Short mmCIF file of C-alpha atoms in Angstrom, two decimals:
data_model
loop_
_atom_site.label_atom_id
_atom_site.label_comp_id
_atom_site.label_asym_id
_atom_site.label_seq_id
_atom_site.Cartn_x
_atom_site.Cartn_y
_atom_site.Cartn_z
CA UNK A 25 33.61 121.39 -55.95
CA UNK A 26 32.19 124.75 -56.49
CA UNK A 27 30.96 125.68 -59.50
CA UNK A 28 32.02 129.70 -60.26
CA UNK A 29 33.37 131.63 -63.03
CA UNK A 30 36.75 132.96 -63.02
CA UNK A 31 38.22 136.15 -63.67
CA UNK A 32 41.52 137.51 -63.39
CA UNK A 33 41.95 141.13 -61.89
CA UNK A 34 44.48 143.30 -63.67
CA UNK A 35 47.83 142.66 -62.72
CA UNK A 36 49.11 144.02 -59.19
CA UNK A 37 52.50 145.96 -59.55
CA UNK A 38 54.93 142.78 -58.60
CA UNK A 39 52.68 141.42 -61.87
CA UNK A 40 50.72 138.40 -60.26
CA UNK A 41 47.17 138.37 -61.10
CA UNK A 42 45.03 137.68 -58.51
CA UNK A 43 41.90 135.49 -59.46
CA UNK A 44 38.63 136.61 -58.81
CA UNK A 45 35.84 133.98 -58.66
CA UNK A 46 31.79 135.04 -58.69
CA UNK A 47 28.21 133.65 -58.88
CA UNK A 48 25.05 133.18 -57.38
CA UNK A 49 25.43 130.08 -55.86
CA UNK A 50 28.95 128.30 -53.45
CA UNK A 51 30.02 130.79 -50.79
CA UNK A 52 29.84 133.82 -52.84
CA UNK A 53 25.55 133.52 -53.19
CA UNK A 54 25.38 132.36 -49.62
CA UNK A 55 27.30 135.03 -47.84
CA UNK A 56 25.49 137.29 -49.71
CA UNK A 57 21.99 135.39 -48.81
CA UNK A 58 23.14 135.97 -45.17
CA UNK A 59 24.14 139.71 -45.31
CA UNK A 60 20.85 140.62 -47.15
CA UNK A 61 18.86 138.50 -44.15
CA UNK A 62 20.61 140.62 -41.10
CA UNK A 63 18.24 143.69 -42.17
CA UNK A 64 15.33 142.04 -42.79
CA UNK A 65 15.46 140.09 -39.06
CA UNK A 66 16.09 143.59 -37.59
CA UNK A 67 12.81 144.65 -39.21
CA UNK A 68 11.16 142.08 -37.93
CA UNK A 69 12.71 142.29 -34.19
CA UNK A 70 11.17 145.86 -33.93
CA UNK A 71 7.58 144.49 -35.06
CA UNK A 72 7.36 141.84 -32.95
CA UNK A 73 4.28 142.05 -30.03
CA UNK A 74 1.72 140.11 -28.19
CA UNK A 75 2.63 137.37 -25.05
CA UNK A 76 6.01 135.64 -25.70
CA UNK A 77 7.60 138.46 -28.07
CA UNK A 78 10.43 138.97 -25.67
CA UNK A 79 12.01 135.45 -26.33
CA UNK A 80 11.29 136.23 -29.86
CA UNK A 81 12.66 140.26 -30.02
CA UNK A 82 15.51 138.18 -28.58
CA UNK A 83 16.17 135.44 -31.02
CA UNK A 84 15.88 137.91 -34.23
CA UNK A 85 18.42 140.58 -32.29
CA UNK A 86 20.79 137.35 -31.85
CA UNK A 87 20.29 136.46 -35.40
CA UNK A 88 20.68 140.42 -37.21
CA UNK A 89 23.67 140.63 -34.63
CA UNK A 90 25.57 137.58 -35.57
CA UNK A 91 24.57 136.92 -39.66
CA UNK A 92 26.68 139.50 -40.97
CA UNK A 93 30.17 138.39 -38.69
CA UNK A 94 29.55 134.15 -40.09
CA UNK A 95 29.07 135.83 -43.43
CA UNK A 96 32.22 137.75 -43.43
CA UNK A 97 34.04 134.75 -41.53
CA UNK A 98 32.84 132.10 -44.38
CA UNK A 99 34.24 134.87 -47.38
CA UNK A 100 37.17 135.74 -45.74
CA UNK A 101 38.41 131.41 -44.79
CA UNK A 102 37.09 130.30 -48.74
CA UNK A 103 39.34 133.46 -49.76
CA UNK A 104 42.54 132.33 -48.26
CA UNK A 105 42.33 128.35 -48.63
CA UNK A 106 41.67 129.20 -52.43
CA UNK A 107 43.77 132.22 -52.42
CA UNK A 108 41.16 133.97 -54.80
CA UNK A 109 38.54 136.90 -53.97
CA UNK A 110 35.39 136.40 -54.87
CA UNK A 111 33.15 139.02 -55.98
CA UNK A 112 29.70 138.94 -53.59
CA UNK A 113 26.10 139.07 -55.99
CA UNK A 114 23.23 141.23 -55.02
CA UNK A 115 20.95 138.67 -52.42
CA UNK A 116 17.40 138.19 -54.88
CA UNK A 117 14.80 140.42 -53.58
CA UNK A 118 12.57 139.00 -51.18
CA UNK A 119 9.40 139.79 -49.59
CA UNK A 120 9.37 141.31 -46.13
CA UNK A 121 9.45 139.02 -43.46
CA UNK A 122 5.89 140.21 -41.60
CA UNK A 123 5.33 137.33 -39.39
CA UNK A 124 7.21 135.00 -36.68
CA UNK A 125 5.49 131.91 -39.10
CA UNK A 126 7.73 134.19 -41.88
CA UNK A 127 10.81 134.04 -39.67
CA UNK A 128 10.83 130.65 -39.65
CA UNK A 129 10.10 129.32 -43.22
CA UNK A 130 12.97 132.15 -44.38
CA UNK A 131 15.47 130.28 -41.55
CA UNK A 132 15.02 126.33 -42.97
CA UNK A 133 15.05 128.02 -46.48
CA UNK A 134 18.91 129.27 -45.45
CA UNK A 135 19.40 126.31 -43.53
CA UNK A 136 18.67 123.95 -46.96
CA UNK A 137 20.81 126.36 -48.88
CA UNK A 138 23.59 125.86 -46.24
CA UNK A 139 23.08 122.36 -46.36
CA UNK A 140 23.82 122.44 -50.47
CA UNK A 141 26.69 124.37 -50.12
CA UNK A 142 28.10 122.59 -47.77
CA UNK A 143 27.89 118.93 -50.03
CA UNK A 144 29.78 120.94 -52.76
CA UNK A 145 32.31 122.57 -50.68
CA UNK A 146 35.54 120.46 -49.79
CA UNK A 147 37.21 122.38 -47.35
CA UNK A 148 36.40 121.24 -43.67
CA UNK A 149 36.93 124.24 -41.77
CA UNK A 150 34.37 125.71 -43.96
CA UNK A 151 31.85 123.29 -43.41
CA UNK A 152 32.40 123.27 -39.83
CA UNK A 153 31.77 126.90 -39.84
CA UNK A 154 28.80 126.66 -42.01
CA UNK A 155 27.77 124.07 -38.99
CA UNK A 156 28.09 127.01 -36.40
CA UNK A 157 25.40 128.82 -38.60
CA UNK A 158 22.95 126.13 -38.81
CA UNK A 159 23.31 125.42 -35.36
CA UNK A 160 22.45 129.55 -34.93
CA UNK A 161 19.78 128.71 -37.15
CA UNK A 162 18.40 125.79 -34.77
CA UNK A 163 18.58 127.84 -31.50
CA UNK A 164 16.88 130.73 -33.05
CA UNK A 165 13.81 128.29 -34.39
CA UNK A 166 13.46 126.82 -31.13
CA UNK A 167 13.20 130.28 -29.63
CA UNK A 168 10.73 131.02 -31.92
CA UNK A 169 9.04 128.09 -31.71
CA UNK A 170 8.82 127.14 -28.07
CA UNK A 171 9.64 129.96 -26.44
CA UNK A 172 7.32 132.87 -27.68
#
């Protein structure tokens, strides 16, 4: 089960409060992991040169394009299965991502993260959309990999 502290918002005028959960870690660390890495793939997707940079200028536009909508999707299906709305952290600062090489350590570092969250959260549809992500994250390395 997710581990993340609870507060309750101030009453809403039929005078149900409506739990708020937060924290750096669960969905609420994660989804903001992924928003923070959208920008910092674009940045990257502009740099890229030499033989082979098409298939990668491709893989980091599919991967600033779609991040942000899984992100939103993962908040948005944790929010209504535990009926509470979660307050997103600030993603930790990060170095710029300079290199392909770069690229692909920060991807398996989000895919181990995704893998974590996944063996505390309970909630299948979750997970199974947590799975669409990795398997972004899988297509995108073997662009990277094989194909630039």
């Amino acid at each position: 089960m997710l581990m993340e502290q609870r507060q309750l918002k101030k009453p809403t005028p039929s005078g149900m409060a409506i739990p708020r959960s937060s924290g750096n870690s669960g969905i609420p660390g994660l989804a903001s992991e992924l928003m923070a890495a959208a920008p910092r793939f674009h940045k990257l997707h502009l740099k890229v040169t030499r033989q082979g940079s098409f298939a990668a200028h491709m893989a980091l536009n599919t991967l600033y394009s779609d991040l942000p909508g899984h992100a939103d999707d993962i908040v948005e299906q944790y929010q209504g299965v535990t009926e509470t709305l979660i307050d997103i952290p600030e993603a930790p600062a990060r170095a710029e991502l300079k290199t392909v090489a770069d690229a692909l350590d920060y991807l398996r570092e989000i895919y181990d993260r995704i893998d974590m969250v996944q063996a505390a959260c309970k909630y299948s549809e979750i997970n199974n959309s947590l799975d669409e992500i990795k398997s972004l994250i899988n297509s995108s390395k073997y662009k990277l990999l094989f194909l630039s």
